[in-house]
mmCIF file of C-alpha atoms and ligand atoms in Angstrom:
data_model
loop_
_atom_site.group_PDB
_atom_site.id
_atom_site.type_symbol
_atom_site.label_atom_id
_atom_site.label_comp_id
_atom_site.label_asym_id
_atom_site.label_seq_id
_atom_site.Cartn_x
_atom_site.Cartn_y
_atom_site.Cartn_z
ATOM 1 C CA VAL A 99 22.958 29.185 -28.186
ATOM 2 C CA SER A 100 21.992 25.515 -28.238
ATOM 3 C CA ALA A 101 24.403 22.773 -27.315
ATOM 4 C CA ALA A 102 24.457 21.608 -30.900
ATOM 5 C CA SER A 103 25.429 24.915 -32.364
ATOM 6 C CA ALA A 104 27.870 26.055 -29.573
ATOM 7 C CA SER A 105 31.503 25.280 -30.248
ATOM 8 C CA PRO A 106 32.860 22.627 -27.829
ATOM 9 C CA LEU A 107 34.811 23.878 -24.827
ATOM 10 C CA GLY A 108 38.499 22.879 -24.673
ATOM 11 C CA LEU A 109 39.066 20.625 -21.625
ATOM 12 C CA ALA A 110 42.321 19.184 -20.113
ATOM 13 C CA VAL A 111 42.510 16.392 -17.557
ATOM 14 C CA LEU A 112 44.934 16.605 -14.533
ATOM 15 C CA GLY A 113 45.699 13.122 -13.405
ATOM 16 C CA LEU A 114 45.127 10.548 -16.124
ATOM 17 C CA GLY A 115 44.646 7.510 -13.764
ATOM 18 C CA GLY A 116 41.700 5.205 -13.644
ATOM 19 C CA MET A 117 39.030 7.920 -13.330
ATOM 20 C CA GLY A 118 40.866 10.469 -15.544
ATOM 21 C CA GLU A 119 40.797 7.932 -18.356
ATOM 22 C CA GLU A 120 37.123 7.173 -17.729
ATOM 23 C CA HIS A 121 36.341 10.878 -18.111
ATOM 24 C CA VAL A 122 38.053 10.859 -21.460
ATOM 25 C CA ARG A 123 35.910 7.908 -22.594
ATOM 26 C CA ARG A 124 32.750 9.517 -21.308
ATOM 27 C CA LEU A 125 33.468 12.845 -22.874
ATOM 28 C CA ALA A 126 34.208 11.349 -26.312
ATOM 29 C CA GLY A 127 31.531 12.087 -28.739
ATOM 30 C CA LEU A 128 29.603 14.308 -26.306
ATOM 31 C CA GLY A 129 29.902 17.505 -28.359
ATOM 32 C CA GLU A 130 30.038 19.853 -25.432
ATOM 33 C CA PHE A 131 33.750 19.361 -24.716
ATOM 34 C CA ARG A 132 36.900 18.748 -26.757
ATOM 35 C CA VAL A 133 39.584 16.973 -24.727
ATOM 36 C CA GLU A 134 42.798 18.892 -25.560
ATOM 37 C CA GLY A 135 45.168 16.798 -23.540
ATOM 38 C CA SER A 136 46.252 15.813 -20.060
ATOM 39 C CA PHE A 137 49.064 16.045 -17.558
ATOM 40 C CA ASP A 138 50.103 13.363 -15.143
ATOM 41 C CA ILE A 139 53.171 13.238 -12.874
ATOM 42 C CA ALA A 140 53.653 9.477 -13.718
ATOM 43 C CA ARG A 141 55.582 8.953 -16.959
ATOM 44 C CA ALA A 142 53.567 5.781 -17.767
ATOM 45 C CA ARG A 143 50.398 7.869 -17.665
ATOM 46 C CA GLN A 144 51.956 10.426 -20.017
ATOM 47 C CA GLU A 145 52.649 7.655 -22.380
ATOM 48 C CA ARG A 146 49.091 6.448 -21.950
ATOM 49 C CA ALA A 147 47.868 9.858 -23.021
ATOM 50 C CA ARG A 148 49.663 9.379 -26.311
ATOM 51 C CA GLU A 149 48.072 5.955 -26.819
ATOM 52 C CA LEU A 150 44.660 7.480 -26.310
ATOM 53 C CA GLY A 151 45.414 10.146 -28.893
ATOM 54 C CA LEU A 152 45.639 12.973 -26.293
ATOM 55 C CA ARG A 153 48.330 15.552 -26.066
ATOM 56 C CA PRO A 154 50.461 14.979 -22.998
ATOM 57 C CA TYR A 155 51.364 18.382 -21.676
ATOM 58 C CA PRO A 156 54.942 18.455 -20.467
ATOM 59 C CA SER A 157 54.022 20.238 -17.225
ATOM 60 C CA LEU A 158 51.132 21.648 -15.232
ATOM 61 C CA GLY A 159 52.280 25.147 -16.129
ATOM 62 C CA ARG A 160 52.146 24.389 -19.867
ATOM 63 C CA LEU A 161 48.702 22.899 -19.607
ATOM 64 C CA LEU A 162 47.430 25.909 -17.637
ATOM 65 C CA ALA A 163 48.978 28.361 -20.139
ATOM 66 C CA ASP A 164 47.132 26.813 -23.126
ATOM 67 C CA PRO A 165 44.418 29.264 -24.216
ATOM 68 C CA ALA A 166 42.652 26.400 -25.949
ATOM 69 C CA VAL A 167 41.907 24.994 -22.590
ATOM 70 C CA SER A 168 39.025 26.677 -20.809
ATOM 71 C CA VAL A 169 38.021 23.862 -18.463
ATOM 72 C CA VAL A 170 40.354 21.748 -16.219
ATOM 73 C CA LEU A 171 39.185 18.469 -14.853
ATOM 74 C CA VAL A 172 41.082 17.417 -11.702
ATOM 75 C CA ALA A 173 41.169 13.639 -11.314
ATOM 76 C CA THR A 174 44.275 13.192 -9.022
ATOM 77 C CA PRO A 175 44.262 11.564 -5.645
ATOM 78 C CA ASN A 176 42.247 13.538 -3.107
ATOM 79 C CA ASP A 177 45.148 15.340 -1.377
ATOM 80 C CA ALA A 178 46.021 17.222 -4.584
ATOM 81 C CA HIS A 179 42.533 18.492 -5.439
ATOM 82 C CA LYS A 180 42.759 21.788 -3.584
ATOM 83 C CA GLU A 181 46.092 22.934 -4.836
ATOM 84 C CA LEU A 182 45.383 21.989 -8.450
ATOM 85 C CA SER A 183 41.835 23.399 -8.444
ATOM 86 C CA ILE A 184 43.180 26.784 -7.122
ATOM 87 C CA ALA A 185 45.968 26.774 -9.689
ATOM 88 C CA ALA A 186 43.554 26.200 -12.505
ATOM 89 C CA LEU A 187 41.049 28.852 -11.260
ATOM 90 C CA ARG A 188 43.959 31.382 -10.986
ATOM 91 C CA ALA A 189 44.903 30.617 -14.582
ATOM 92 C CA GLY A 190 41.312 31.598 -15.521
ATOM 93 C CA LYS A 191 39.933 28.021 -16.142
ATOM 94 C CA HIS A 192 36.597 26.645 -15.062
ATOM 95 C CA VAL A 193 37.143 23.540 -12.959
ATOM 96 C CA ILE A 194 35.506 20.152 -12.587
ATOM 97 C CA CYS A 195 37.007 18.380 -9.536
ATOM 98 C CA GLU A 196 36.578 14.708 -8.614
ATOM 99 C CA LYS A 197 35.028 13.829 -5.293
ATOM 100 C CA PRO A 198 35.710 14.073 -2.397
ATOM 101 C CA VAL A 199 36.201 17.709 -3.363
ATOM 102 C CA ALA A 200 38.913 18.205 -0.659
ATOM 103 C CA LEU A 201 40.074 16.902 2.686
ATOM 104 C CA SER A 202 38.030 19.394 4.754
ATOM 105 C CA SER A 203 35.441 22.129 4.462
ATOM 106 C CA ALA A 204 38.174 24.714 5.107
ATOM 107 C CA GLU A 205 40.038 23.532 1.999
ATOM 108 C CA LEU A 206 36.793 23.810 0.046
ATOM 109 C CA GLU A 207 36.162 27.355 1.299
ATOM 110 C CA GLU A 208 39.634 28.318 -0.069
ATOM 111 C CA ILE A 209 38.769 26.826 -3.431
ATOM 112 C CA LEU A 210 35.402 28.594 -3.556
ATOM 113 C CA GLY A 211 36.923 31.862 -2.516
ATOM 114 C CA GLU A 212 39.345 31.526 -5.479
ATOM 115 C CA ALA A 213 36.555 30.691 -7.896
ATOM 116 C CA LYS A 214 34.760 33.820 -6.799
ATOM 117 C CA ARG A 215 37.808 35.985 -7.204
ATOM 118 C CA ALA A 216 38.497 34.521 -10.609
ATOM 119 C CA GLY A 217 34.955 34.741 -11.768
ATOM 120 C CA ARG A 218 35.102 31.111 -12.964
ATOM 121 C CA LEU A 219 32.831 28.184 -12.335
ATOM 122 C CA PHE A 220 33.770 25.295 -10.008
ATOM 123 C CA THR A 221 31.921 22.016 -9.708
ATOM 124 C CA VAL A 222 32.391 18.583 -8.185
ATOM 125 C CA HIS A 223 31.833 15.293 -10.023
ATOM 126 C CA GLN A 224 29.102 13.931 -7.775
ATOM 127 C CA ASN A 225 28.118 11.588 -10.580
ATOM 128 C CA ARG A 226 26.278 9.100 -8.453
ATOM 129 C CA ARG A 227 23.344 11.404 -8.413
ATOM 130 C CA TRP A 228 22.753 9.868 -11.775
ATOM 131 C CA ASP A 229 22.802 6.278 -10.454
ATOM 132 C CA GLU A 230 19.582 4.524 -11.454
ATOM 133 C CA ASP A 231 19.240 2.723 -8.045
ATOM 134 C CA TYR A 232 19.223 6.127 -6.353
ATOM 135 C CA LEU A 233 16.774 7.704 -8.842
ATOM 136 C CA THR A 234 14.555 4.654 -8.459
ATOM 137 C CA ILE A 235 14.390 4.855 -4.637
ATOM 138 C CA LYS A 236 13.769 8.566 -5.012
ATOM 139 C CA ARG A 237 10.797 7.895 -7.250
ATOM 140 C CA ILE A 238 9.447 5.327 -4.812
ATOM 141 C CA LEU A 239 9.531 7.855 -2.012
ATOM 142 C CA GLU A 240 7.901 10.552 -4.266
ATOM 143 C CA GLU A 241 5.086 8.133 -5.263
ATOM 144 C CA GLY A 242 4.127 7.615 -1.647
ATOM 145 C CA SER A 243 3.432 3.878 -1.726
ATOM 146 C CA LEU A 244 5.316 3.377 1.435
ATOM 147 C CA GLY A 245 3.250 5.760 3.511
ATOM 148 C CA ARG A 246 5.355 8.015 5.757
ATOM 149 C CA LEU A 247 9.044 7.089 5.485
ATOM 150 C CA TRP A 248 10.546 6.615 8.949
ATOM 151 C CA HIS A 249 13.781 4.765 8.278
ATOM 152 C CA LEU A 250 16.160 4.621 5.303
ATOM 153 C CA GLU A 251 19.280 2.570 4.670
ATOM 154 C CA THR A 252 21.859 3.056 1.996
ATOM 155 C CA ARG A 253 24.938 0.985 1.652
ATOM 156 C CA VAL A 254 27.672 -0.532 -0.461
ATOM 157 C CA GLN A 255 29.537 -3.679 0.655
ATOM 158 C CA GLY A 256 32.413 -5.543 -0.975
ATOM 159 C CA SER A 257 34.971 -8.045 0.156
ATOM 160 C CA ARG A 258 38.202 -6.937 -1.562
ATOM 161 C CA GLY A 259 39.494 -4.494 1.069
ATOM 162 C CA ILE A 260 40.703 -0.987 0.175
ATOM 163 C CA PRO A 261 42.722 -0.823 -3.068
ATOM 164 C CA GLY A 262 46.360 -0.847 -2.296
ATOM 165 C CA ASP A 263 47.075 2.644 -3.576
ATOM 166 C CA TRP A 264 46.842 6.091 -2.072
ATOM 167 C CA ARG A 265 43.299 5.138 -0.859
ATOM 168 C CA LYS A 266 45.053 3.369 2.122
ATOM 169 C CA GLU A 267 46.878 6.540 3.274
ATOM 170 C CA ALA A 268 45.255 9.003 5.680
ATOM 171 C CA ARG A 269 47.368 11.932 4.647
ATOM 172 C CA ARG A 270 46.258 11.496 1.024
ATOM 173 C CA GLY A 271 42.566 11.529 1.985
ATOM 174 C CA GLY A 272 42.121 7.750 1.933
ATOM 175 C CA GLY A 273 39.504 5.747 3.714
ATOM 176 C CA MET A 274 35.946 4.791 2.859
ATOM 177 C CA LEU A 275 34.159 7.669 4.506
ATOM 178 C CA LEU A 276 35.801 10.083 2.100
ATOM 179 C CA ASP A 277 35.750 7.792 -0.835
ATOM 180 C CA TRP A 278 32.226 6.199 -0.760
ATOM 181 C CA GLY A 279 30.686 7.996 2.146
ATOM 182 C CA VAL A 280 30.786 11.277 0.223
ATOM 183 C CA HIS A 281 28.607 9.744 -2.539
ATOM 184 C CA LEU A 282 26.056 8.055 -0.231
ATOM 185 C CA LEU A 283 25.593 11.160 1.974
ATOM 186 C CA ASP A 284 25.417 13.490 -1.066
ATOM 187 C CA ARG A 285 22.280 11.680 -2.263
ATOM 188 C CA LEU A 286 20.689 10.751 1.019
ATOM 189 C CA VAL A 287 20.017 14.416 1.961
ATOM 190 C CA PHE A 288 17.717 14.727 -1.088
ATOM 191 C CA LEU A 289 15.681 11.827 0.051
ATOM 192 C CA LEU A 290 15.438 13.123 3.607
ATOM 193 C CA PRO A 291 15.390 16.849 3.399
ATOM 194 C CA GLY A 292 15.529 19.021 6.504
ATOM 195 C CA PRO A 293 18.011 19.462 9.326
ATOM 196 C CA ILE A 294 20.116 16.632 10.629
ATOM 197 C CA GLU A 295 20.195 16.789 14.374
ATOM 198 C CA THR A 296 22.829 14.202 15.267
ATOM 199 C CA VAL A 297 25.420 12.009 13.630
ATOM 200 C CA TYR A 298 26.901 8.827 15.079
ATOM 201 C CA CYS A 299 29.810 7.187 13.224
ATOM 202 C CA ARG A 300 31.730 4.075 13.965
ATOM 203 C CA PHE A 301 34.676 3.093 11.794
ATOM 204 C CA HIS A 302 35.663 -0.501 10.918
ATOM 205 C CA TYR A 303 39.297 -1.654 10.734
ATOM 206 C CA PRO A 304 38.913 -5.458 10.100
ATOM 207 C CA THR A 305 42.330 -5.858 8.549
ATOM 208 C CA GLY A 306 44.061 -3.062 10.596
ATOM 209 C CA GLN A 307 44.561 -0.395 8.019
ATOM 210 C CA GLU A 308 45.481 3.198 9.089
ATOM 211 C CA VAL A 309 42.310 4.540 7.384
ATOM 212 C CA ASP A 310 38.722 3.452 7.878
ATOM 213 C CA GLU A 311 37.996 0.358 5.795
ATOM 214 C CA GLY A 312 34.231 1.028 6.225
ATOM 215 C CA PHE A 313 31.796 2.474 8.634
ATOM 216 C CA HIS A 314 28.345 2.608 10.185
ATOM 217 C CA LEU A 315 26.825 6.058 10.214
ATOM 218 C CA LEU A 316 23.498 6.737 11.928
ATOM 219 C CA LEU A 317 21.781 10.089 11.203
ATOM 220 C CA SER A 318 18.826 11.466 13.163
ATOM 221 C CA PHE A 319 16.681 14.063 11.455
ATOM 222 C CA ALA A 320 14.722 16.914 13.026
ATOM 223 C CA SER A 321 11.690 15.355 11.331
ATOM 224 C CA GLY A 322 12.073 12.263 13.491
ATOM 225 C CA GLN A 323 13.258 10.137 10.613
ATOM 226 C CA ALA A 324 16.513 8.140 10.723
ATOM 227 C CA ALA A 325 18.998 6.858 8.209
ATOM 228 C CA LEU A 326 21.710 4.224 8.352
ATOM 229 C CA VAL A 327 24.670 4.619 5.996
ATOM 230 C CA GLU A 328 27.057 1.666 5.681
ATOM 231 C CA VAL A 329 30.153 0.987 3.703
ATOM 232 C CA SER A 330 32.197 -2.132 4.062
ATOM 233 C CA THR A 331 35.185 -3.598 2.212
ATOM 234 C CA CYS A 332 35.099 -6.807 4.195
ATOM 235 C CA HIS A 333 31.589 -8.277 3.575
ATOM 236 C CA TYR A 334 31.548 -11.561 1.697
ATOM 237 C CA GLN A 335 27.774 -11.275 1.313
ATOM 238 C CA SER A 336 26.047 -7.955 0.745
ATOM 239 C CA LEU A 337 22.929 -6.528 2.159
ATOM 240 C CA PRO A 338 20.647 -4.448 -0.181
ATOM 241 C CA LEU A 339 21.901 -1.131 -1.556
ATOM 242 C CA TRP A 340 18.663 0.457 -0.366
ATOM 243 C CA LEU A 341 16.032 -0.327 2.312
ATOM 244 C CA ALA A 342 13.249 2.233 2.685
ATOM 245 C CA VAL A 343 10.713 1.590 5.474
ATOM 246 C CA GLY A 344 7.471 3.548 5.657
ATOM 247 C CA THR A 345 4.347 3.236 7.761
ATOM 248 C CA ARG A 346 2.546 1.266 4.935
ATOM 249 C CA GLY A 347 5.335 -0.446 3.055
ATOM 250 C CA THR A 348 8.939 -1.342 2.549
ATOM 251 C CA ALA A 349 11.093 -1.038 -0.578
ATOM 252 C CA VAL A 350 14.303 -2.958 -1.248
ATOM 253 C CA ILE A 351 16.797 -2.414 -3.996
ATOM 254 C CA GLN A 352 19.237 -5.282 -3.939
ATOM 255 C CA ASP A 353 21.966 -4.357 -6.295
ATOM 256 C CA TRP A 354 23.110 -2.266 -9.291
ATOM 257 C CA GLU A 355 21.084 -4.555 -11.622
ATOM 258 C CA LEU A 356 18.073 -3.279 -9.796
ATOM 259 C CA HIS A 357 16.740 -6.448 -8.408
ATOM 260 C CA GLY A 358 14.198 -5.847 -5.629
ATOM 261 C CA GLY A 359 10.663 -4.689 -5.040
ATOM 262 C CA ILE A 360 8.068 -3.131 -2.858
ATOM 263 C CA VAL A 361 5.776 -4.785 -0.371
ATOM 264 C CA ALA A 362 2.946 -2.611 0.903
ATOM 265 C CA LEU A 363 -0.428 -2.630 2.566
ATOM 266 C CA PRO A 364 -3.242 -2.702 -0.062
ATOM 267 C CA GLY A 365 -5.159 0.545 -0.539
ATOM 268 C CA ARG A 366 -4.078 3.992 0.576
ATOM 269 C CA ASP A 367 -6.965 5.037 2.941
ATOM 270 C CA GLY A 368 -5.446 3.599 6.046
ATOM 271 C CA ALA A 369 -8.411 1.301 6.648
ATOM 272 C CA LEU A 370 -6.743 -2.002 7.325
ATOM 273 C CA GLY A 371 -9.878 -4.120 7.789
ATOM 274 C CA ASP A 372 -9.156 -7.807 7.706
ATOM 275 C CA ALA A 373 -5.657 -7.044 6.473
ATOM 276 C CA GLY A 374 -5.061 -5.069 9.622
ATOM 277 C CA ARG A 375 -2.096 -5.206 11.821
ATOM 278 C CA GLU A 376 -4.096 -6.821 14.723
ATOM 279 C CA GLY A 377 -6.759 -8.725 12.861
ATOM 280 C CA ASP A 378 -4.679 -11.353 11.161
ATOM 281 C CA ALA A 379 -2.041 -11.796 13.789
ATOM 282 C CA VAL A 380 -2.082 -15.368 15.118
ATOM 283 C CA PRO A 381 0.855 -16.761 17.101
ATOM 284 C CA ILE A 382 3.217 -18.861 15.048
ATOM 285 C CA ALA A 383 6.017 -21.193 16.005
ATOM 286 C CA ALA A 384 9.282 -19.325 15.354
ATOM 287 C CA GLY A 385 12.648 -20.925 16.189
ATOM 288 C CA ALA A 386 12.557 -22.111 19.750
ATOM 289 C CA GLY A 387 9.642 -19.789 20.604
ATOM 290 C CA LEU A 388 6.153 -18.517 19.687
ATOM 291 C CA THR A 389 5.420 -15.138 18.245
ATOM 292 C CA LYS A 390 2.376 -13.096 17.225
ATOM 293 C CA THR A 391 4.303 -9.873 16.806
ATOM 294 C CA MET A 392 6.781 -11.171 14.125
ATOM 295 C CA ALA A 393 4.240 -13.425 12.333
ATOM 296 C CA PRO A 394 4.422 -12.859 8.560
ATOM 297 C CA ARG A 395 1.457 -11.206 6.865
ATOM 298 C CA ALA A 396 -1.028 -13.280 4.871
ATOM 299 C CA ALA A 397 -0.418 -13.029 1.067
ATOM 300 C CA GLU A 398 -3.833 -11.355 0.539
ATOM 301 C CA ALA A 399 -3.019 -8.768 3.170
ATOM 302 C CA GLU A 400 -0.168 -7.160 1.142
ATOM 303 C CA VAL A 401 0.626 -6.091 -2.401
ATOM 304 C CA ARG A 402 3.943 -6.788 -4.113
ATOM 305 C CA LEU A 403 4.963 -4.101 -6.615
ATOM 306 C CA PRO A 404 7.850 -4.051 -9.023
ATOM 307 C CA LEU A 405 10.415 -1.279 -8.743
ATOM 308 C CA PRO A 406 9.485 1.762 -10.816
ATOM 309 C CA VAL A 407 12.837 1.750 -12.514
ATOM 310 C CA VAL A 408 14.251 5.161 -13.533
ATOM 311 C CA ARG A 409 16.785 5.247 -16.350
ATOM 312 C CA ALA A 410 19.436 7.977 -16.520
ATOM 313 C CA ASP A 411 22.489 9.139 -18.412
ATOM 314 C CA GLN A 412 25.361 10.204 -16.241
ATOM 315 C CA ARG A 413 26.774 12.342 -19.051
ATOM 316 C CA ASP A 414 24.050 14.835 -18.176
ATOM 317 C CA PHE A 415 26.582 15.974 -15.532
ATOM 318 C CA TYR A 416 28.890 17.225 -18.228
ATOM 319 C CA ARG A 417 26.146 18.587 -20.384
ATOM 320 C CA ASN A 418 24.798 20.590 -17.477
ATOM 321 C CA PHE A 419 28.267 22.058 -16.696
ATOM 322 C CA ALA A 420 28.730 23.137 -20.261
ATOM 323 C CA GLN A 421 25.295 24.858 -20.145
ATOM 324 C CA ALA A 422 26.179 26.486 -16.813
ATOM 325 C CA ILE A 423 29.461 27.911 -18.389
ATOM 326 C CA ARG A 424 27.400 29.286 -21.271
ATOM 327 C CA GLY A 425 25.031 30.888 -18.716
ATOM 328 C CA GLU A 426 22.105 28.683 -19.898
ATOM 329 C CA ALA A 427 21.539 26.669 -16.765
ATOM 330 C CA ALA A 428 22.253 26.604 -12.997
ATOM 331 C CA GLN A 429 24.946 24.137 -11.918
ATOM 332 C CA ALA A 430 23.309 20.717 -11.187
ATOM 333 C CA ILE A 431 25.794 20.095 -8.361
ATOM 334 C CA LYS A 432 25.621 23.146 -6.143
ATOM 335 C CA ASN A 433 28.611 24.182 -4.132
ATOM 336 C CA GLU A 434 26.407 24.834 -1.049
ATOM 337 C CA GLU A 435 25.319 21.189 -1.157
ATOM 338 C CA VAL A 436 28.897 19.955 -1.473
ATOM 339 C CA THR A 437 29.949 22.216 1.503
ATOM 340 C CA ARG A 438 27.154 20.793 3.674
ATOM 341 C CA ILE A 439 28.244 17.239 2.928
ATOM 342 C CA MET A 440 31.915 18.078 3.698
ATOM 343 C CA ARG A 441 30.739 19.431 7.131
ATOM 344 C CA LEU A 442 28.692 16.336 7.687
ATOM 345 C CA ILE A 443 31.759 14.214 6.918
ATOM 346 C CA GLU A 444 33.789 16.232 9.438
ATOM 347 C CA ALA A 445 31.039 15.712 12.029
ATOM 348 C CA SER A 446 31.213 11.988 11.269
ATOM 349 C CA PHE A 447 34.991 11.891 11.776
ATOM 350 C CA GLU A 448 34.512 13.736 15.119
ATOM 351 C CA SER A 449 31.815 11.255 16.217
ATOM 352 C CA ALA A 450 34.079 8.367 15.426
ATOM 353 C CA ARG A 451 36.941 9.969 17.253
ATOM 354 C CA ARG A 452 34.858 10.676 20.385
ATOM 355 C CA GLY A 453 32.922 7.477 20.298
ATOM 356 C CA GLU A 454 29.598 9.232 20.708
ATOM 357 C CA ALA A 455 26.874 10.955 18.675
ATOM 358 C CA VAL A 456 27.557 14.688 17.890
ATOM 359 C CA ARG A 457 25.120 17.470 17.174
ATOM 360 C CA PHE A 458 25.131 18.702 13.569
ATOM 361 C CA GLU A 459 22.284 21.110 12.741
ATOM 362 C CA GLY A 460 19.339 22.591 14.654
HETATM 363 N N1 LIG B 564 33.265 9.827 -9.205
HETATM 364 C C1 LIG B 564 33.595 8.528 -9.328
HETATM 365 O O1 LIG B 564 32.895 7.743 -9.744
HETATM 366 C C2 LIG B 564 35.076 8.220 -9.024
HETATM 367 C C3 LIG B 564 35.502 6.929 -9.195
HETATM 368 C C4 LIG B 564 36.852 6.601 -8.948
HETATM 369 C C5 LIG B 564 37.696 7.625 -8.516
HETATM 370 N N2 LIG B 564 37.237 8.911 -8.336
HETATM 371 C C6 LIG B 564 38.077 9.949 -7.864
HETATM 372 O O2 LIG B 564 39.035 10.306 -8.847
HETATM 373 C C7 LIG B 564 40.266 10.694 -8.254
HETATM 374 C C8 LIG B 564 41.340 9.841 -8.893
HETATM 375 O O3 LIG B 564 41.021 8.437 -8.532
HETATM 376 P P1 LIG B 564 41.634 7.249 -9.443
HETATM 377 O O4 LIG B 564 40.977 6.081 -9.071
HETATM 378 O O5 LIG B 564 41.681 7.644 -10.900
HETATM 379 O O6 LIG B 564 43.195 7.288 -8.908
HETATM 380 P P2 LIG B 564 44.487 6.793 -9.723
HETATM 381 O O7 LIG B 564 45.477 6.588 -8.700
HETATM 382 O O8 LIG B 564 44.069 5.668 -10.657
HETATM 383 O O9 LIG B 564 44.877 8.011 -10.626
HETATM 384 C C9 LIG B 564 45.359 9.209 -10.177
HETATM 385 C C10 LIG B 564 46.361 9.780 -11.150
HETATM 386 O O10 LIG B 564 46.737 11.099 -10.704
HETATM 387 C C11 LIG B 564 48.165 11.188 -10.933
HETATM 388 N N3 LIG B 564 48.662 12.332 -10.111
HETATM 389 C C12 LIG B 564 48.934 12.280 -8.801
HETATM 390 N N4 LIG B 564 49.324 13.551 -8.389
HETATM 391 C C13 LIG B 564 49.285 14.296 -9.453
HETATM 392 C C14 LIG B 564 49.577 15.719 -9.689
HETATM 393 N N5 LIG B 564 49.951 16.489 -8.678
HETATM 394 N N6 LIG B 564 49.434 16.211 -10.969
HETATM 395 C C15 LIG B 564 49.120 15.388 -11.982
HETATM 396 N N7 LIG B 564 48.764 14.049 -11.766
HETATM 397 C C16 LIG B 564 48.889 13.500 -10.541
HETATM 398 C C17 LIG B 564 48.740 9.822 -10.628
HETATM 399 O O11 LIG B 564 49.958 9.622 -11.232
HETATM 400 C C18 LIG B 564 47.647 8.937 -11.199
HETATM 401 O O12 LIG B 564 47.924 8.583 -12.550
HETATM 402 C C19 LIG B 564 40.087 10.540 -6.762
HETATM 403 O O13 LIG B 564 39.728 11.764 -6.249
HETATM 404 C C20 LIG B 564 38.876 9.594 -6.637
HETATM 405 O O14 LIG B 564 38.182 9.724 -5.427
HETATM 406 C C21 LIG B 564 35.960 9.162 -8.569
#
């Protein structure tokens, strides 16, 4: 059955806050799903459902008892994901859950156990796998213009602090490692496949919140490669979203508008000739000193390439899940992948607590 001819799946939203409402917008006109309604514990958000032309279910129980609903989308604060996902699976619904899927890998195992018992599909909205900056850096690495990648940085930095809602509370699963870290790590492991040997994490608390307001996370891979993952809510100037450093070139993606580019050695045969590392190095005055090592390369000894921009449609996430429910495709976001990232986040919390690097895999 093709997507066009299959009848849309009835979907209901649990938690019609900022993201719940965004899901409703994104699902509109998609064809695969028909949004039946929503339930939110806040009266104002029940009112909002009416404004949006949705049916506000009077209770969670009534929503789960509606046979027209075959998919439940959980978009509540993080501490309610587990309980609500399990309730929906027990009611025989397929579930899309917001990220971070849960507060621990143990909670996630409970959810997955329930999905198995119920024979229903469960997936997590790791939508940033459809970010164009990520897909563009992925293409650069696949194209090989950087030579052998040895260091990769991925970050997001803002200056507005953590929003003053549940995101500031530890017991509700607040903090930036769970909020943004889960996205950045989820994608990083596709760029650097293979075992992660150690994890070192340091949290930042520049304004003294009870949860991490940002972090530095350093990952060492069995391959010898390394990655730096950074999130900050107290940076008034931002470093690039991506920095990929290979033996023959460096790529930078500055921002979500995809400013940036690649600087690489010309040619791919490794013969540096006059453009070589040693040949053109002449000492230059730099600050109060002199340096040959850090002298910039001559313009003719490098090539500057534009970013090979990849375009994407994040609604492919929903299309894929509808196909998976109909048995036409494998889930794009695999639960094993989400489990590994939850464990990596736990190892990061442990590292931050102990103040030292911790072993992860291999
Ligand atoms: N994937 C993304 O790009 C993305 C972006 C933003 C937020 N999120 C995730 O979406 C989730 C919601 O975030 P948000 O920014 O929309 O938060 P929010 O505070 O704006 O909305 C949460 C809503 O859930 C409701 N709620 C709380 N407990 C409930 C319960 N037990 N039953 C029903 N409703 C309940 C609240 O009243 C609120 O309206 C979080 O898990 C967050 O991490 C994901």
